[in-house]
Coordinates of C-alpha atoms in Angstrom, one line a residue:
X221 CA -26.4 -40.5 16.3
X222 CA -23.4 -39.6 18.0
X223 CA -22.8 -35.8 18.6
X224 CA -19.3 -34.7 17.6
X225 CA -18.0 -32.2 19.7
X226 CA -15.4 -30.6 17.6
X227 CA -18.2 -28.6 16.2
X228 CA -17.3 -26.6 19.2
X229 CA -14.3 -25.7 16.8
X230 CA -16.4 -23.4 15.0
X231 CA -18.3 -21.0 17.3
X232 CA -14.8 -20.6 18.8
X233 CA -13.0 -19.6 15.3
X234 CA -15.1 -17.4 14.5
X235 CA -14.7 -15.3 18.0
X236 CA -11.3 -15.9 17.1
X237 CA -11.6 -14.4 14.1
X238 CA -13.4 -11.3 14.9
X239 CA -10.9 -10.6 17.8
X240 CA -7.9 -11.6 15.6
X241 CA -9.3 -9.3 13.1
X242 CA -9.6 -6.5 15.4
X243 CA -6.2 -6.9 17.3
X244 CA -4.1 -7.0 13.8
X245 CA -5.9 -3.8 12.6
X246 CA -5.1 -2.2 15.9
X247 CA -1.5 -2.9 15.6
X248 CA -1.1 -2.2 12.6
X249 CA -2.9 1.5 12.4
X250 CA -2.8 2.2 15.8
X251 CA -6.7 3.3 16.0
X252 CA -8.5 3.8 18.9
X253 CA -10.5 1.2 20.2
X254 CA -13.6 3.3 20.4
X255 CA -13.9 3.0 16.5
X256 CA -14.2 -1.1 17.2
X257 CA -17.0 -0.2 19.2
X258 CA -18.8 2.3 17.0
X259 CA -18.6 -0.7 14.4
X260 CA -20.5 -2.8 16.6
X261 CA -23.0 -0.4 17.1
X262 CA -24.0 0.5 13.3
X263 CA -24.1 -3.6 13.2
X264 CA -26.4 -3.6 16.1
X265 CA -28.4 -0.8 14.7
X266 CA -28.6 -2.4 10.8
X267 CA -29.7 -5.8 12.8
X268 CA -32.5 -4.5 14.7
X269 CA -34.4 -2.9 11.5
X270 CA -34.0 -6.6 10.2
X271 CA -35.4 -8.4 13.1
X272 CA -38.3 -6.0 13.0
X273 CA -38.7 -6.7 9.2
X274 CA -38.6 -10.5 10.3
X275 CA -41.0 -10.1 12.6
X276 CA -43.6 -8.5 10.4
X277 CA -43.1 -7.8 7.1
X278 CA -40.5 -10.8 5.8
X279 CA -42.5 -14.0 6.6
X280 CA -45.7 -12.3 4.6
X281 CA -44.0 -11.5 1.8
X282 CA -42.7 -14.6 1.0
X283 CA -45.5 -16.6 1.6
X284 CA -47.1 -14.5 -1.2
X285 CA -44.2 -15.0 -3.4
X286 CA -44.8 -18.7 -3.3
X287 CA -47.9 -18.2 -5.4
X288 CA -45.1 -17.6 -8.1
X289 CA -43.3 -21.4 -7.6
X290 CA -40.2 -22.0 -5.5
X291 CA -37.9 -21.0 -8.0
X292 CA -39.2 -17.7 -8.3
X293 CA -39.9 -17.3 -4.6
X294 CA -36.5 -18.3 -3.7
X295 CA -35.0 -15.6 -6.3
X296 CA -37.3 -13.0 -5.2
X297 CA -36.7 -13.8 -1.4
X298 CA -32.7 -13.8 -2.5
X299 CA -33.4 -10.3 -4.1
X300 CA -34.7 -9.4 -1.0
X301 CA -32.5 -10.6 1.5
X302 CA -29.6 -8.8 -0.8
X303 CA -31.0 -5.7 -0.7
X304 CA -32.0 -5.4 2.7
X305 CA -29.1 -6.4 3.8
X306 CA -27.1 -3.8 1.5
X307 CA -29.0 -1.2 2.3
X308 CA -29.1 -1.0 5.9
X309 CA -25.4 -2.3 6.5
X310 CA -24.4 0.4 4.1
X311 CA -26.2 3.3 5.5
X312 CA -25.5 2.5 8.8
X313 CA -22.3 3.1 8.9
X314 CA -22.7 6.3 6.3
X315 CA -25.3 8.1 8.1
X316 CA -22.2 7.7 11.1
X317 CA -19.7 9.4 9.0
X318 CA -21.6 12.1 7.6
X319 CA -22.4 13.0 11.8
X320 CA -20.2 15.0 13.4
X321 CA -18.8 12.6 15.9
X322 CA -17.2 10.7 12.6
X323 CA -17.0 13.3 10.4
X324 CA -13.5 14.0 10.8
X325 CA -11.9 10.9 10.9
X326 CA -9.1 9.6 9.1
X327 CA -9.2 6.2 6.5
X328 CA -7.7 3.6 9.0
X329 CA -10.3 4.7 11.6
X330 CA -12.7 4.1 9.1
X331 CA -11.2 1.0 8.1
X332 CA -11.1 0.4 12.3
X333 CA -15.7 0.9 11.6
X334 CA -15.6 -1.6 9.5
X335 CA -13.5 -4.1 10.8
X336 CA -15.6 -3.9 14.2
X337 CA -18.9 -3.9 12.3
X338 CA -17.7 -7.7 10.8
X339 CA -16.0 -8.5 13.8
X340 CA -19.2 -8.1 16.0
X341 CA -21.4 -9.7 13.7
X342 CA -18.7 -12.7 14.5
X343 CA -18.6 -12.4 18.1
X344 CA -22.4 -12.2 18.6
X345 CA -23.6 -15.0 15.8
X346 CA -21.1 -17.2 17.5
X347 CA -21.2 -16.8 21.7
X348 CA -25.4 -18.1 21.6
X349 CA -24.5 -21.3 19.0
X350 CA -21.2 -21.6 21.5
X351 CA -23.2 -21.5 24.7
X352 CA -26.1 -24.2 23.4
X353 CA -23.8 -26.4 22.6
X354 CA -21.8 -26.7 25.7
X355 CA -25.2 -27.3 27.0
X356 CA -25.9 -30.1 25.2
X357 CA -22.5 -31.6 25.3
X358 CA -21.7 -31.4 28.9
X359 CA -25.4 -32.5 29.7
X360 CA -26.7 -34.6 27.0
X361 CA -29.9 -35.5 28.6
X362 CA -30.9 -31.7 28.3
X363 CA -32.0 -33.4 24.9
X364 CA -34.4 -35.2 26.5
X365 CA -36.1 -32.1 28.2
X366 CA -36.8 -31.0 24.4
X367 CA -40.2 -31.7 22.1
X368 CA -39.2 -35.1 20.6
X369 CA -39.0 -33.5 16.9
X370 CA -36.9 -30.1 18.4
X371 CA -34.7 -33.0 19.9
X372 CA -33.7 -34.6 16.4
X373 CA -33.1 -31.3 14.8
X374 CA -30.6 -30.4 17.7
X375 CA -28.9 -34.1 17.7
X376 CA -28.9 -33.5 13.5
X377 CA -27.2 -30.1 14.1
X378 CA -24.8 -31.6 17.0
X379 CA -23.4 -34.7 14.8
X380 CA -22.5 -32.9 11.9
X381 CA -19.6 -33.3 10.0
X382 CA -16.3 -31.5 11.2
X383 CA -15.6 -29.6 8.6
X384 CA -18.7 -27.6 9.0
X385 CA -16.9 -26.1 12.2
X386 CA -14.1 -25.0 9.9
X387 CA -16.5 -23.8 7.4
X388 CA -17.9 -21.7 10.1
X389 CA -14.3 -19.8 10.6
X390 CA -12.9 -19.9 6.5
X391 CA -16.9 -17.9 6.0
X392 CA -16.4 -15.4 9.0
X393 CA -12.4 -14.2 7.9
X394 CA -13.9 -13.4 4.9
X395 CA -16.9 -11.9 5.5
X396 CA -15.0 -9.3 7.4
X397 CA -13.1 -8.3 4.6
X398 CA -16.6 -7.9 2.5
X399 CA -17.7 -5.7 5.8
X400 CA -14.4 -3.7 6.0
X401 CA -14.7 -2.7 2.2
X402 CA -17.9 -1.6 2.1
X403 CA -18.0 0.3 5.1
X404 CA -14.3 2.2 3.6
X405 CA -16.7 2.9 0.3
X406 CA -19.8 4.0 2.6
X407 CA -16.8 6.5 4.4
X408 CA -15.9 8.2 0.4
X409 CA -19.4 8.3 -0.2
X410 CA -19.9 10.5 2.8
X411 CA -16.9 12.9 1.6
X412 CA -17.6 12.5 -2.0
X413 CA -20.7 11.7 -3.1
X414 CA -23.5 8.9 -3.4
X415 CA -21.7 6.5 -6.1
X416 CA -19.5 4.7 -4.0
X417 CA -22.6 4.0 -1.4
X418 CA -24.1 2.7 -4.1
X419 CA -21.4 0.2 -5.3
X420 CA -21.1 -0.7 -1.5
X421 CA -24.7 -2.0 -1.6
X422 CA -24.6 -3.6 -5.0
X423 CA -21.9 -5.2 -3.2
X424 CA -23.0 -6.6 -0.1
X425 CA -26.5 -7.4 -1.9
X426 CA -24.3 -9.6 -4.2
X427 CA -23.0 -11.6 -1.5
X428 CA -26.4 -12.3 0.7
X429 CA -28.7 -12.3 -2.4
X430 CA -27.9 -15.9 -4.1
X431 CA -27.4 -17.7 -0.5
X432 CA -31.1 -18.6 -0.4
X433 CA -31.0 -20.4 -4.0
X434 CA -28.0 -21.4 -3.1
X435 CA -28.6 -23.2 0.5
X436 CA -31.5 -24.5 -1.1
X437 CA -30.5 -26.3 -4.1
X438 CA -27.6 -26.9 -2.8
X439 CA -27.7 -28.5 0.4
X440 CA -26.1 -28.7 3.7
X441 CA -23.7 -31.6 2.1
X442 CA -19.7 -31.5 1.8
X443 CA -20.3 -30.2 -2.1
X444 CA -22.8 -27.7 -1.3
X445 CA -20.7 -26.3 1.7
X446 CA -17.8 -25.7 -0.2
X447 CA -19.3 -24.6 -3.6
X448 CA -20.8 -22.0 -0.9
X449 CA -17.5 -21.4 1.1
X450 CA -16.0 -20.8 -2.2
X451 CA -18.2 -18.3 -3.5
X452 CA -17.9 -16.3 0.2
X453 CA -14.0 -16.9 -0.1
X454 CA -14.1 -15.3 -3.8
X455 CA -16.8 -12.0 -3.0
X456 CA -14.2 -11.8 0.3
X457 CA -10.8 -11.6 -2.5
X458 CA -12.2 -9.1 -4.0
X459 CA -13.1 -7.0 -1.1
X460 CA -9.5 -7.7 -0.1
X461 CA -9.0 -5.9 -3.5
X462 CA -11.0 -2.8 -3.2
X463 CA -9.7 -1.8 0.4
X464 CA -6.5 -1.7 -1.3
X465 CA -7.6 0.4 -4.2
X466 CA -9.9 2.5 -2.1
X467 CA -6.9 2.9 0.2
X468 CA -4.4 3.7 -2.4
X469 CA -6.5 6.3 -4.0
X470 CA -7.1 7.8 -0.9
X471 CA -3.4 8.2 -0.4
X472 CA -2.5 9.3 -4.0
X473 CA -5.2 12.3 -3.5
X474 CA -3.7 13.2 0.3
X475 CA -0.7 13.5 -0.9
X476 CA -1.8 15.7 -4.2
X477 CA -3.5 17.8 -1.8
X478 CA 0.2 18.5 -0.2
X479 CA 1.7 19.0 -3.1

């Protein structure tokens, strides 16, 4: 099975991406980097409480849930991974701009959160997956040093197709956007009230929730990929859509405010 080294492509797009992300929203609002970094940090922070979940809580539950059948397990583990998922990478960032540190600052910083909060998630999946597989291509009889059935899974992963490389990048871009929006609702929620907190974790829980069913049924073929990459591409649109409403409204009411 030969390993095809332009999967290399995707690690490296999506660093791209993050950095790409954070550079054009720099330019173009002029916020502080320091707001990139707070981003990273309420990632960090919403990624620990699910490792810890992982490593106790997650496994359990759905073992138990597949007393119910696949099916069922798969939408209860999908309900689960949603919410979790919502809920932390919501509040995060809300519990941040209801402190005092945050309290004060103006839409494109908080638009600056959330495109830092994506953008690290990009930058950190993507530098570990980067780093194993230069390992592996530049010393291919590091293979050999693995358990014989960790060694096929690792060949399997290193000769896929290319266009799961690209998949890698199209999914990242667009996740962003999901991050950025949700993070801008999480920022009116702490100025105006809990609704928009709650449609920013309906939101994100509708993005992670069918993955599971998804990846499963699915599968890791060219079909499956891009039914998958389509449905990302689509939750990422409309993200695209609600920064601009969110930031539209946001001006309308400044500038009633003046008047």
């Amino acid at each position: 099975m030969a390993m095809n080294p332009f999967l290399l492509l995707g690690p490296v797009g999506m660093v791209a991406v993050g950095v790409a992300a954070m550079v054009y929203w720099r330019r173009r609002s002029s916020a502080a980097l320091k707001y990139f970094l707070f981003g990273g940090i309420f990632w960090a922070a919403a990624i620990a409480v699910k490792l810890a979940m992982d490593l106790t809580v997650t496994t359990p539950l759905y073992l138990s849930w597949l007393g119910w059948g696949e099916p069922a397990a798969l939408i209860a583990l999908g309900a689960y991974v949603g919410l979790r998922t919502g809920v932390l990478e919501c509040l995060a960032p809300y519990i941040g701009f209801r402190s005092r540190r945050l309290g004060g600052i103006s839409m494109d910083e908080a638009m600056a959160v959330g495109v830092g909060f994506g953008a690290a998630e990009a930058v950190v999946i993507a530098i570990p997956s980067l780093l194993q597989m230069l390992v592996f291509f530049l010393y291919p009889s590091a293979l050999a040093a693995l358990p014989a059935d960790q060694a096929l899974v690792v060949e399997a992963q290193l000769s896929q197709p290319t266009y799961m490389a690209l998949a890698a990048a199209w999914e990242r871009a667009f996740v962003i956007l999901v991050h950025a929006f949700t993070t801008l609702l999480a920022f009116v929620a702490a100025k105006a009230g809990w609704k928009p907190l709650l449609a920013a974790v309906l939101f994100k829980s509708a993005l992670d929730g069918p993955l599971p069913v998804m990846q499963s049924y699915l599968g890791a073929g060219w079909l499956g990929t891009a039914i998958i990459e389509i449905f990302v591409a689509v939750m990422g649109l409309i993200a695209l859509l609600g920064i601009m409403r969110v930031r539209r409204g946001h001006a309308g009411e400044a500038a009633g405010k003046k008047l």
